[in-house]
Coordinates of C-alpha atoms in Angstrom, one line a residue:
X1 CA 78.0 153.7 129.7
X2 CA 74.6 152.8 128.4
X3 CA 74.2 151.0 125.1
X4 CA 73.1 152.9 122.0
X5 CA 69.4 151.9 121.6
X6 CA 68.0 154.5 119.3
X7 CA 65.1 154.8 121.7
X8 CA 62.0 156.9 120.7
X9 CA 60.5 159.4 123.2
X10 CA 58.0 157.8 125.5
X11 CA 55.1 160.0 126.7
X12 CA 53.9 159.3 130.2
X13 CA 50.2 158.7 130.4
X14 CA 48.6 158.5 133.9
X15 CA 45.3 156.8 134.6
X16 CA 42.2 158.9 134.0
X17 CA 40.3 160.8 136.7
X18 CA 36.7 162.0 136.6
X19 CA 34.3 164.5 138.2
X20 CA 31.3 162.4 139.2
X21 CA 27.9 164.0 139.6
X22 CA 26.0 161.0 140.8
X23 CA 28.4 158.0 141.0
X24 CA 27.1 154.8 142.5
X25 CA 28.1 153.6 145.9
X26 CA 31.1 151.3 145.3
X27 CA 29.5 148.8 147.7
X28 CA 26.6 148.3 145.4
X29 CA 28.8 147.5 142.3
X30 CA 29.0 143.8 141.4
X31 CA 32.3 143.7 139.6
X32 CA 31.7 140.4 138.0
X33 CA 28.5 141.5 136.4
X34 CA 30.1 144.7 135.2
X35 CA 32.8 142.7 133.5
X36 CA 30.4 140.2 131.8
X37 CA 28.3 143.1 130.5
X38 CA 31.4 145.0 129.3
X39 CA 32.8 142.1 127.5
X40 CA 29.6 141.6 125.6
X41 CA 29.6 145.3 124.6
X42 CA 33.3 145.1 123.6
X43 CA 32.7 141.9 121.5
X44 CA 30.0 143.7 119.6
X45 CA 32.0 146.9 119.1
X46 CA 35.0 145.1 117.6
X47 CA 33.0 143.1 115.1
X48 CA 33.2 146.1 112.8
X49 CA 35.8 148.2 114.6
X50 CA 35.5 151.9 113.9
X51 CA 36.2 155.0 116.0
X52 CA 32.4 155.4 116.4
X53 CA 31.9 151.8 117.7
X54 CA 34.9 151.8 120.0
X55 CA 34.3 155.2 121.6
X56 CA 31.5 153.6 123.7
X57 CA 33.7 150.9 125.1
X58 CA 37.2 152.4 125.2
X59 CA 38.2 155.8 126.7
X60 CA 39.3 158.3 124.1
X61 CA 43.0 158.0 125.0
X62 CA 42.8 154.4 126.1
X63 CA 45.3 151.6 125.1
X64 CA 45.2 148.2 123.5
X65 CA 48.4 146.3 124.1
X66 CA 48.9 143.0 122.4
X67 CA 51.5 140.2 122.7
X68 CA 51.4 138.3 119.4
X69 CA 47.7 137.4 119.9
X70 CA 46.1 139.7 117.4
X71 CA 49.2 139.8 115.2
X72 CA 52.5 138.0 115.3
X73 CA 54.2 141.0 116.8
X74 CA 54.3 143.2 120.0
X75 CA 52.0 146.1 119.4
X76 CA 50.5 149.0 121.5
X77 CA 47.8 151.2 120.0
X78 CA 46.6 154.3 121.8
X79 CA 43.4 156.2 121.2
X80 CA 40.2 154.9 119.7
X81 CA 41.2 156.1 116.2
X82 CA 44.5 154.2 116.2
X83 CA 42.9 151.1 117.9
X84 CA 40.2 151.1 115.3
X85 CA 42.7 151.2 112.5
X86 CA 44.8 148.5 114.2
X87 CA 41.9 146.1 114.5
X88 CA 40.5 146.8 111.1
X89 CA 43.7 146.8 109.1
X90 CA 46.7 145.2 110.8
X91 CA 44.7 142.4 112.5
X92 CA 42.3 141.5 109.7
X93 CA 45.3 141.2 107.3
X94 CA 47.1 138.9 109.6
X95 CA 45.7 135.9 111.5
X96 CA 42.6 136.9 113.5
X97 CA 39.6 134.7 112.5
X98 CA 37.6 135.3 115.6
X99 CA 38.1 136.9 119.0
X100 CA 36.1 135.6 121.9
X101 CA 36.0 137.0 125.4
X102 CA 34.9 135.3 128.6
X103 CA 35.5 136.0 132.2
X104 CA 38.0 133.7 133.8
X105 CA 36.4 131.2 136.1
X106 CA 37.6 128.5 138.4
X107 CA 40.5 130.5 139.8
X108 CA 39.5 132.6 142.8
X109 CA 42.7 134.6 142.7
X110 CA 41.7 136.0 139.3
X111 CA 38.3 137.5 140.4
X112 CA 37.8 141.2 139.3
X113 CA 39.3 143.8 141.7
X114 CA 37.3 146.9 142.4
X115 CA 39.0 150.1 143.5
X116 CA 37.4 153.4 144.3
X117 CA 38.3 157.0 145.1
X118 CA 36.7 160.4 144.8
X119 CA 38.1 160.8 141.3
X120 CA 38.1 157.3 139.9
X121 CA 36.2 154.0 140.2
X122 CA 37.9 151.2 138.4
X123 CA 37.9 147.4 137.9
X124 CA 40.8 145.2 137.0
X125 CA 39.7 142.0 135.5
X126 CA 41.4 139.0 134.0
X127 CA 40.1 137.6 130.7
X128 CA 40.5 134.6 128.5
X129 CA 40.8 135.2 124.8
X130 CA 40.5 132.8 121.9
X131 CA 41.2 133.0 118.1
X132 CA 40.9 130.4 115.4
X133 CA 44.5 129.5 116.0
X134 CA 45.3 130.0 119.6
X135 CA 44.3 130.6 123.2
X136 CA 45.4 133.4 125.3
X137 CA 44.7 135.6 128.3
X138 CA 44.6 139.2 129.2
X139 CA 43.8 142.0 131.5
X140 CA 41.3 144.9 131.2
X141 CA 41.2 148.0 133.4
X142 CA 37.8 149.5 133.3
X143 CA 36.9 153.0 134.6
X144 CA 33.5 154.4 135.2
X145 CA 33.4 157.7 133.3
X146 CA 31.5 160.8 134.3
X147 CA 28.4 159.6 132.5
X148 CA 28.5 156.4 134.6
X149 CA 29.5 154.2 131.6
X150 CA 32.2 151.6 132.0
X151 CA 35.0 152.0 129.5
X152 CA 38.5 150.5 129.2
X153 CA 41.6 152.5 129.9
X154 CA 43.8 149.5 129.0
X155 CA 43.1 146.2 127.2
X156 CA 45.8 143.6 127.1
X157 CA 45.7 140.4 125.1
X158 CA 48.5 137.8 124.8
X159 CA 48.9 134.4 123.1
X160 CA 49.7 131.6 125.5
X161 CA 49.2 128.4 123.3
X162 CA 48.5 127.2 119.8
X163 CA 45.3 125.1 119.4
X164 CA 46.8 122.3 117.4
X165 CA 50.2 122.4 119.0
X166 CA 49.9 122.5 122.8
X167 CA 52.9 122.6 125.1
X168 CA 54.2 119.3 126.4
X169 CA 53.4 120.3 130.0
X170 CA 50.6 119.8 132.5
X171 CA 47.9 117.7 131.0
X172 CA 50.1 117.2 127.9
X173 CA 53.2 116.1 129.8
X174 CA 55.2 113.3 128.1
X175 CA 54.8 109.7 129.3
X176 CA 58.5 109.2 130.0
X177 CA 58.8 105.5 129.6
X178 CA 58.5 102.7 127.0
X179 CA 56.5 100.1 128.9
X180 CA 55.9 96.7 127.4
X181 CA 57.9 95.2 124.5
X182 CA 61.0 97.4 123.9
X183 CA 62.7 95.1 121.4
X184 CA 62.3 97.7 118.6
X185 CA 64.0 100.4 120.8
X186 CA 66.0 98.9 123.7
X187 CA 67.6 102.3 124.7
X188 CA 66.6 104.0 127.9
X189 CA 65.7 107.6 128.6
X190 CA 69.3 108.7 129.2
X191 CA 70.6 107.1 126.0
X192 CA 67.8 108.5 123.9
X193 CA 68.3 112.0 125.3
X194 CA 72.1 111.8 124.7
X195 CA 71.6 110.7 121.1
X196 CA 69.1 113.4 120.4
X197 CA 71.4 116.1 121.8
X198 CA 74.2 115.2 119.5
X199 CA 72.2 115.9 116.3
X200 CA 74.2 113.4 114.3
X201 CA 71.3 112.5 111.9
X202 CA 69.4 115.7 111.8
X203 CA 69.8 119.5 112.3
X204 CA 68.2 121.6 115.0
X205 CA 65.4 123.8 113.8
X206 CA 66.7 126.5 116.1
X207 CA 70.3 127.3 117.1
X208 CA 70.8 129.5 120.1
X209 CA 74.1 131.3 120.9
X210 CA 74.5 131.6 124.6
X211 CA 73.4 129.5 127.6
X212 CA 72.4 132.2 130.0
X213 CA 68.9 132.9 131.2
X214 CA 67.9 134.3 127.8
X215 CA 69.0 131.2 125.8
X216 CA 67.8 128.7 128.4
X217 CA 64.3 130.2 128.8
X218 CA 63.5 130.3 125.1
X219 CA 65.0 126.9 124.6
X220 CA 62.8 125.5 127.4
X221 CA 59.7 126.9 125.7
X222 CA 60.7 125.7 122.2
X223 CA 61.3 122.3 123.6
X224 CA 57.9 122.1 125.1
X225 CA 56.5 123.0 121.7
X226 CA 58.3 120.2 120.0
X227 CA 60.8 122.5 118.1
X228 CA 64.3 120.8 118.0
X229 CA 66.6 123.3 119.6
X230 CA 70.3 123.4 120.4
X231 CA 72.2 125.9 122.5
X232 CA 76.0 126.5 122.1
X233 CA 78.1 128.3 124.6
X234 CA 81.7 129.2 124.7
X235 CA 82.1 128.4 128.4
X236 CA 83.0 124.9 129.8
X237 CA 79.8 124.8 131.9
X238 CA 76.3 126.1 131.7
X239 CA 76.1 129.0 134.2
X240 CA 79.7 130.1 133.7
X241 CA 78.5 133.4 132.3
X242 CA 77.5 134.2 135.9
X243 CA 80.2 132.4 137.8
X244 CA 82.9 134.3 135.9
X245 CA 81.6 137.7 136.9
X246 CA 83.2 139.9 139.6
X247 CA 83.7 138.3 143.0
X248 CA 81.1 140.1 145.0
X249 CA 78.2 140.1 142.5
X250 CA 74.8 139.4 144.0
X251 CA 71.6 140.0 141.9
X252 CA 70.0 143.4 142.7
X253 CA 66.5 142.1 141.8
X254 CA 64.6 140.1 144.5
X255 CA 63.7 136.5 144.2
X256 CA 59.9 137.1 143.7
X257 CA 60.8 139.0 140.4
X258 CA 63.4 136.5 139.2
X259 CA 61.9 133.1 138.7
X260 CA 62.4 131.1 135.5
X261 CA 59.5 129.5 133.6
X262 CA 58.4 125.9 134.6
X263 CA 60.8 125.6 137.6
X264 CA 60.4 128.5 140.0
X265 CA 63.0 129.1 142.7
X266 CA 62.2 127.1 145.9
X267 CA 60.8 128.9 149.0
X268 CA 64.2 128.5 150.7
X269 CA 65.9 130.7 148.0
X270 CA 67.5 133.9 149.3
X271 CA 65.9 137.2 148.5
X272 CA 69.0 138.3 146.5
X273 CA 70.8 135.6 144.5
X274 CA 74.6 135.2 144.6
X275 CA 76.2 134.9 141.2
X276 CA 77.6 131.4 141.7
X277 CA 74.3 130.1 143.1
X278 CA 72.5 131.4 140.0
X279 CA 75.1 129.8 137.7
X280 CA 74.5 126.4 139.4
X281 CA 70.8 126.9 139.1
X282 CA 71.0 127.5 135.4
X283 CA 73.1 124.3 135.0
X284 CA 70.4 122.4 137.0
X285 CA 67.7 124.1 134.9
X286 CA 69.2 122.9 131.6
X287 CA 69.5 119.4 132.9
X288 CA 66.0 119.2 134.4
X289 CA 64.3 120.5 131.3
X290 CA 66.4 118.3 129.0
X291 CA 67.8 121.3 127.1
X292 CA 70.5 120.3 124.6
X293 CA 73.6 122.4 125.2
X294 CA 77.0 122.1 123.7
X295 CA 79.5 123.8 125.9
X296 CA 83.1 124.9 124.9
X297 CA 81.6 125.6 121.4
X298 CA 81.8 128.7 119.3
X299 CA 80.6 129.6 115.8
X300 CA 83.4 130.1 113.4
X301 CA 81.6 130.9 110.1
X302 CA 78.0 131.3 108.9
X303 CA 75.9 132.0 105.8
X304 CA 72.2 132.2 105.1
X305 CA 70.5 131.1 101.9
X306 CA 67.1 129.8 100.8
X307 CA 65.6 130.1 104.3
X308 CA 68.4 128.1 106.0
X309 CA 71.6 128.8 107.9
X310 CA 74.9 127.0 107.4
X311 CA 76.8 127.5 110.6
X312 CA 80.2 126.0 111.2
X313 CA 81.0 125.4 114.9
X314 CA 84.2 124.5 116.7
X315 CA 83.3 122.1 119.5
X316 CA 86.2 121.2 121.8
X317 CA 88.6 121.4 118.9
X318 CA 86.4 119.6 116.4
X319 CA 84.3 121.1 113.6
X320 CA 80.6 120.5 113.1
X321 CA 78.4 122.1 110.5
X322 CA 74.7 122.6 111.2
X323 CA 71.8 123.9 109.0
X324 CA 69.2 125.4 111.3
X325 CA 66.3 127.5 110.1
X326 CA 66.6 130.0 112.9
X327 CA 69.4 131.5 114.9
X328 CA 68.8 133.3 118.2
X329 CA 71.5 135.5 119.7
X330 CA 71.2 135.2 123.5
X331 CA 74.7 136.4 124.6
X332 CA 73.3 139.1 126.9
X333 CA 71.1 142.2 126.5
X334 CA 74.3 144.1 126.0
X335 CA 76.8 143.1 123.4
X336 CA 80.6 143.2 123.4
X337 CA 82.3 145.0 126.3
X338 CA 82.5 148.7 125.7
X339 CA 86.2 149.5 126.2
X340 CA 86.9 153.1 125.5
X341 CA 90.4 154.2 124.7
X342 CA 92.0 157.4 126.2
X343 CA 95.1 159.3 125.2
X344 CA 98.2 158.3 127.1
X345 CA 97.1 154.8 128.0
X346 CA 100.4 153.4 126.7
X347 CA 102.4 155.4 129.3
X348 CA 100.3 154.3 132.3
X349 CA 102.3 152.0 134.5
X350 CA 99.4 150.3 136.2
X351 CA 96.8 147.8 134.9
X352 CA 93.7 148.8 132.9
X353 CA 90.9 146.1 133.1
X354 CA 87.3 146.0 131.9
X355 CA 84.9 145.0 134.6
X356 CA 83.9 141.9 132.6
X357 CA 87.4 140.5 133.2
X358 CA 88.1 142.0 136.7
X359 CA 88.5 139.8 139.8
X360 CA 90.5 139.2 143.0
X361 CA 90.0 142.5 144.9
X362 CA 92.1 141.2 147.8
X363 CA 95.3 141.7 145.7
X364 CA 94.8 145.5 145.8
X365 CA 94.8 145.8 149.6
X366 CA 96.3 149.2 150.6
X367 CA 96.3 150.5 147.0
X368 CA 94.5 153.2 145.2
X369 CA 92.1 152.1 142.4
X370 CA 90.0 154.1 140.0
X371 CA 86.7 152.7 138.8
X372 CA 85.5 154.4 135.6
X373 CA 81.7 154.3 135.6
X374 CA 78.9 154.9 138.1
X375 CA 76.3 152.2 137.6
X376 CA 75.6 149.0 139.5
X377 CA 78.8 147.3 138.5
X378 CA 81.0 150.2 139.3
X379 CA 79.4 150.6 142.8
X380 CA 79.7 146.9 143.5
X381 CA 83.4 146.8 142.5
X382 CA 84.2 149.9 144.6
X383 CA 82.4 148.4 147.6
X384 CA 84.3 145.2 147.2
X385 CA 87.6 147.0 146.9
X386 CA 86.9 149.0 150.1
X387 CA 85.8 145.8 151.9
X388 CA 89.2 144.3 150.9
X389 CA 91.3 147.1 152.2
X390 CA 91.8 149.1 149.0
X391 CA 91.1 152.8 148.4
X392 CA 88.6 153.1 145.5
X393 CA 87.5 156.2 143.7
X394 CA 84.5 156.2 141.3
X395 CA 84.9 158.3 138.2
X396 CA 81.5 159.5 137.3
X397 CA 81.2 161.0 133.8
X398 CA 77.4 161.6 133.7
X399 CA 74.6 161.5 136.2
X400 CA 73.3 158.3 137.8
X401 CA 69.8 157.4 139.1
X402 CA 70.1 155.9 142.6
X403 CA 67.4 153.8 144.2
X404 CA 67.7 152.0 147.5
X405 CA 67.3 148.3 147.7
X406 CA 65.6 148.5 151.1
X407 CA 63.0 151.3 150.4
X408 CA 63.0 152.2 146.7
X409 CA 63.0 148.8 145.1
X410 CA 60.0 147.5 147.1
X411 CA 58.2 150.7 146.2
X412 CA 58.7 150.0 142.5
X413 CA 57.6 146.4 142.7
X414 CA 54.7 147.2 145.1
X415 CA 52.4 144.3 146.0
X416 CA 53.0 142.6 142.7
X417 CA 56.3 140.9 143.4
X418 CA 56.7 140.3 147.2
X419 CA 56.6 137.6 149.8
X420 CA 52.8 137.5 150.1
X421 CA 52.0 138.7 146.6
X422 CA 50.2 136.8 143.9
X423 CA 51.7 133.7 142.2
X424 CA 54.3 134.7 139.6
X425 CA 52.1 133.9 136.6
X426 CA 49.4 136.3 137.9
X427 CA 52.0 138.9 139.0
X428 CA 53.5 138.8 135.5
X429 CA 50.1 139.3 133.8
X430 CA 49.4 142.3 136.0
X431 CA 52.9 143.8 135.5
X432 CA 53.4 143.2 131.8
X433 CA 49.8 144.1 130.8
X434 CA 50.4 147.8 131.4
X435 CA 51.6 149.8 128.4
X436 CA 55.0 151.3 129.1
X437 CA 53.6 154.8 128.8
X438 CA 51.3 154.1 131.8
X439 CA 54.2 152.4 133.7
X440 CA 56.2 155.6 133.1
X441 CA 53.5 157.8 134.6
X442 CA 53.1 155.5 137.6
X443 CA 56.8 155.5 138.3
X444 CA 57.0 159.3 138.1
X445 CA 54.7 159.4 141.1
X446 CA 56.7 156.7 142.9
X447 CA 60.1 158.4 142.3
X448 CA 58.8 161.8 143.4
X449 CA 57.5 160.2 146.6
X450 CA 60.8 158.4 147.2
X451 CA 62.6 161.8 147.3
X452 CA 61.1 162.4 150.8
X453 CA 63.9 162.6 153.4
X454 CA 62.4 159.7 155.3
X455 CA 62.8 157.4 152.3
X456 CA 65.6 157.8 149.7
X457 CA 65.8 161.6 149.9
X458 CA 68.4 161.8 152.6
X459 CA 70.7 159.4 150.7
X460 CA 70.3 161.4 147.5
X461 CA 71.1 164.6 149.3
X462 CA 74.2 163.1 150.9
X463 CA 75.4 161.8 147.6
X464 CA 75.0 165.2 146.0
X465 CA 76.9 166.9 148.8
X466 CA 79.7 164.3 148.3
X467 CA 80.0 165.3 144.7
X468 CA 78.1 162.4 143.2
X469 CA 75.6 163.7 140.7
X470 CA 72.2 162.0 140.7
X471 CA 69.1 162.2 138.4
X472 CA 65.5 161.0 138.6
X473 CA 65.6 159.0 135.4
X474 CA 63.9 160.0 132.1
X475 CA 61.3 162.7 132.8
X476 CA 61.5 161.7 136.5
X477 CA 60.4 158.1 135.8
X478 CA 63.3 156.4 137.6
X479 CA 65.2 153.1 137.2
X480 CA 62.9 150.8 135.2
X481 CA 62.3 153.3 132.4
X482 CA 66.0 154.3 132.3
X483 CA 66.9 150.6 132.0
X484 CA 64.4 150.2 129.1
X485 CA 65.4 153.5 127.5
X486 CA 69.2 153.6 127.6
X487 CA 70.2 150.3 129.2
X488 CA 72.2 151.7 132.2
X489 CA 73.3 154.7 134.3
X490 CA 71.5 153.6 137.5
X491 CA 72.4 152.0 140.8
X492 CA 70.3 149.9 143.2
X493 CA 71.9 150.8 146.4
X494 CA 73.1 147.9 148.5
X495 CA 75.6 149.8 150.7
X496 CA 78.0 151.8 148.4
X497 CA 76.0 155.0 148.7
X498 CA 76.7 155.3 152.5
X499 CA 80.4 154.6 151.8
X500 CA 80.5 157.4 149.3
X501 CA 78.7 159.8 151.7
X502 CA 81.1 158.8 154.5
X503 CA 84.2 159.3 152.3
X504 CA 85.1 155.6 152.2
X505 CA 84.7 155.5 148.5
X506 CA 85.9 158.6 146.7
X507 CA 84.1 160.3 143.8
X508 CA 85.4 162.4 140.9
X509 CA 82.8 163.8 138.6
X510 CA 84.3 164.9 135.3
X511 CA 85.8 164.0 132.0
X512 CA 89.0 162.2 131.6
X513 CA 91.6 164.1 129.5
X514 CA 94.3 161.5 129.4
X515 CA 96.3 158.9 131.3
X516 CA 99.6 159.7 132.9
X517 CA 102.3 157.3 134.2
X518 CA 100.8 157.3 137.6
X519 CA 97.1 157.7 137.0
X520 CA 94.5 159.9 135.2
X521 CA 94.4 163.6 134.4
X522 CA 91.0 165.3 134.1
X523 CA 90.0 168.2 131.9
X524 CA 89.8 170.4 135.0
X525 CA 93.6 169.8 135.5
X526 CA 93.2 167.5 138.5
X527 CA 95.3 164.3 138.5
X528 CA 94.4 161.1 140.4
X529 CA 97.0 158.4 141.0
X530 CA 96.1 154.7 141.0
X531 CA 97.7 151.3 140.9
X532 CA 94.9 150.0 138.7
X533 CA 92.0 151.4 136.6
X534 CA 88.8 149.3 136.3
X535 CA 86.6 150.3 133.3
X536 CA 83.0 149.6 134.4
X537 CA 81.9 151.2 131.2
X538 CA 79.2 148.8 130.1
X539 CA 78.6 147.1 126.9
X540 CA 77.8 147.9 123.3
X541 CA 74.5 147.1 121.5
X542 CA 73.8 143.5 120.8
X543 CA 73.9 144.2 117.1
X544 CA 77.7 144.6 117.5
X545 CA 77.9 141.0 118.7
X546 CA 75.6 139.9 116.0
X547 CA 77.8 141.4 113.3
X548 CA 80.9 139.9 114.8
X549 CA 79.6 136.4 115.0
X550 CA 77.4 136.5 111.9
X551 CA 78.9 139.0 109.4
X552 CA 76.1 138.4 106.9
X553 CA 73.5 140.1 109.3
X554 CA 75.7 143.1 110.2
X555 CA 74.1 145.6 107.9
X556 CA 70.6 144.2 108.2
X557 CA 69.8 143.9 111.9
X558 CA 68.3 146.9 113.7
X559 CA 69.4 148.5 116.9
X560 CA 68.4 146.4 119.9
X561 CA 66.6 147.8 122.9
X562 CA 64.9 151.1 123.8
X563 CA 61.4 152.0 122.7
X564 CA 59.8 152.2 119.3
X565 CA 57.1 154.7 118.3
X566 CA 54.4 152.6 120.0
X567 CA 56.3 152.2 123.3
X568 CA 57.3 148.6 122.7
X569 CA 60.9 147.3 122.7
X570 CA 63.0 147.7 119.6
X571 CA 64.0 144.4 117.9
X572 CA 64.2 142.2 121.1
X573 CA 61.9 139.2 120.8
X574 CA 60.7 140.6 117.4
X575 CA 61.9 140.8 113.8
X576 CA 65.6 141.6 113.8
X577 CA 65.7 142.9 110.2
X578 CA 67.2 139.7 108.9
X579 CA 65.1 136.6 108.2
X580 CA 65.7 133.7 110.6
X581 CA 67.7 135.8 113.0
X582 CA 66.4 136.8 116.5
X583 CA 67.6 138.6 119.6
X584 CA 66.8 137.4 123.1
X585 CA 67.9 139.1 126.3
X586 CA 67.2 141.3 129.4
X587 CA 66.8 140.4 133.1
X588 CA 65.4 137.1 134.4
X589 CA 61.8 138.4 134.7
X590 CA 61.8 139.7 131.1
X591 CA 63.3 136.5 129.8
X592 CA 60.7 134.5 131.7
X593 CA 57.9 136.5 130.1
X594 CA 59.1 137.3 126.6
X595 CA 60.6 133.9 125.9
X596 CA 57.1 132.6 125.4
X597 CA 56.5 135.2 122.7
X598 CA 59.6 134.4 120.8
X599 CA 59.1 130.6 121.1
X600 CA 55.4 130.9 119.9
X601 CA 56.5 133.3 117.1
X602 CA 59.0 130.7 115.8
X603 CA 56.6 127.8 116.3
X604 CA 53.9 129.6 114.5
X605 CA 56.2 130.0 111.5
X606 CA 57.3 126.4 111.6
X607 CA 53.7 125.2 111.8
X608 CA 52.7 127.3 108.8
X609 CA 50.5 129.7 110.7
X610 CA 52.2 132.8 109.3

């Protein structure tokens, strides 16, 4: 069951097309010269941004997407009127002192890319941006309109560093040693790191709850910015949040999409990461980046007053009280397990287990098992059950979007995340620079094409004939938009679909009426018997977890996830509704990208920039 995100409708906006009367020969276009000329025109237009000045440089329905560079928020403006108002009001009242554009030089991989067809001539170009307070980068997508004028369809700007507070990486990497006379501080690196991580004489500025990819990535970035940060996690080891998941779990996203910041996966890494391997990597990641983590630690009480938290923690049976300025909840994009109750559960003789606690499929050999739910987890569990000699049946209560790992997933990721694709930093800039409305339109085309029988179409048809109901995602936009929009109800097929089609995994589509002694009775009167029922029913919204751990924020924080009116994500990485409280989550790729925004946002506040 997807989480309740309160998502706003997202209109799909495809790239523009034109009827050219006398378009130039693409071979005669010098893309670099076009970009330089365009940036000069854009700079002049935004000096006094109005609809009139912008209409000569931005298409009427163009976009300006910004990642905390122009304001300290994630914003997307569409149309020259809205962009003009955004630049004139929201930006001028915030932190923009100056905005300078220059074409990126010195990196041959970031040269402008020219594309041409009968209906569109376009240039994708990387740019550097600068304000009085920070440096950033971006992407512009220019189109030659029917009057042979280059205008932007999308402009993307994002903050990457603060001028007076650079990251301790690259040219600013720490020295590491204390050469010479060490009589004033005879401790070595290991001893200094251990002392710092205990926070015995000071409080962390930021306290993070959860040591998964969300907590670790934002802690890594905060650490490089000099912000004292501590992660606490209830598990005995970093990475246990993955190790403790169901036995057969392997990530459905490929390696090229899943790197973490600063330390990418090695070239020997498998395409799809097993859960225990990822857990071990997260543990290594925390150690390598000197991230302070207290394991076997849980918050037991909290309060917020005068800009500071008071958080009492129970650490291996002992109490500690800390007073951080910021708390980040990073316990997972979804919150507490969503465990529905059904009439008659008390009379059922078998076990009822939520997927978050389910394990050991081999114990069910030769037995019937019902799996309630039809997303990734439900399919993986059913596949594992069949492989271990059980007789699983998936209970599907609503439709599911199905995309094959072999054909569909590469189609979605295209040439951006693949073996011979660009470096991850460049791939991310391409991928995340597109407004979600444009992504939605592009994926509508991809999903429609995947329905061809030679691609995913035959599988979809076979599933429907077997009684498994599929859908094409919101407005036909497929998996990614469905993940953003509702948080679930999709399956990246790694083999279970064929088992359903061949009858190895049973399917029952319908609503449960009640449990019986031997199984489940449906509203249509059919009863299915089972030795065990697994509830692969997803998770609640993160705000539920927030209210449970930090009761004082319960009525203040906003729903997490889904789209806002501008097509940006609700609440995640942004203002939560309660001061000093933040949400961090999503998959590895989104944690890699958005962790920078949240870290810079907090750092900017701590350094007095906003």
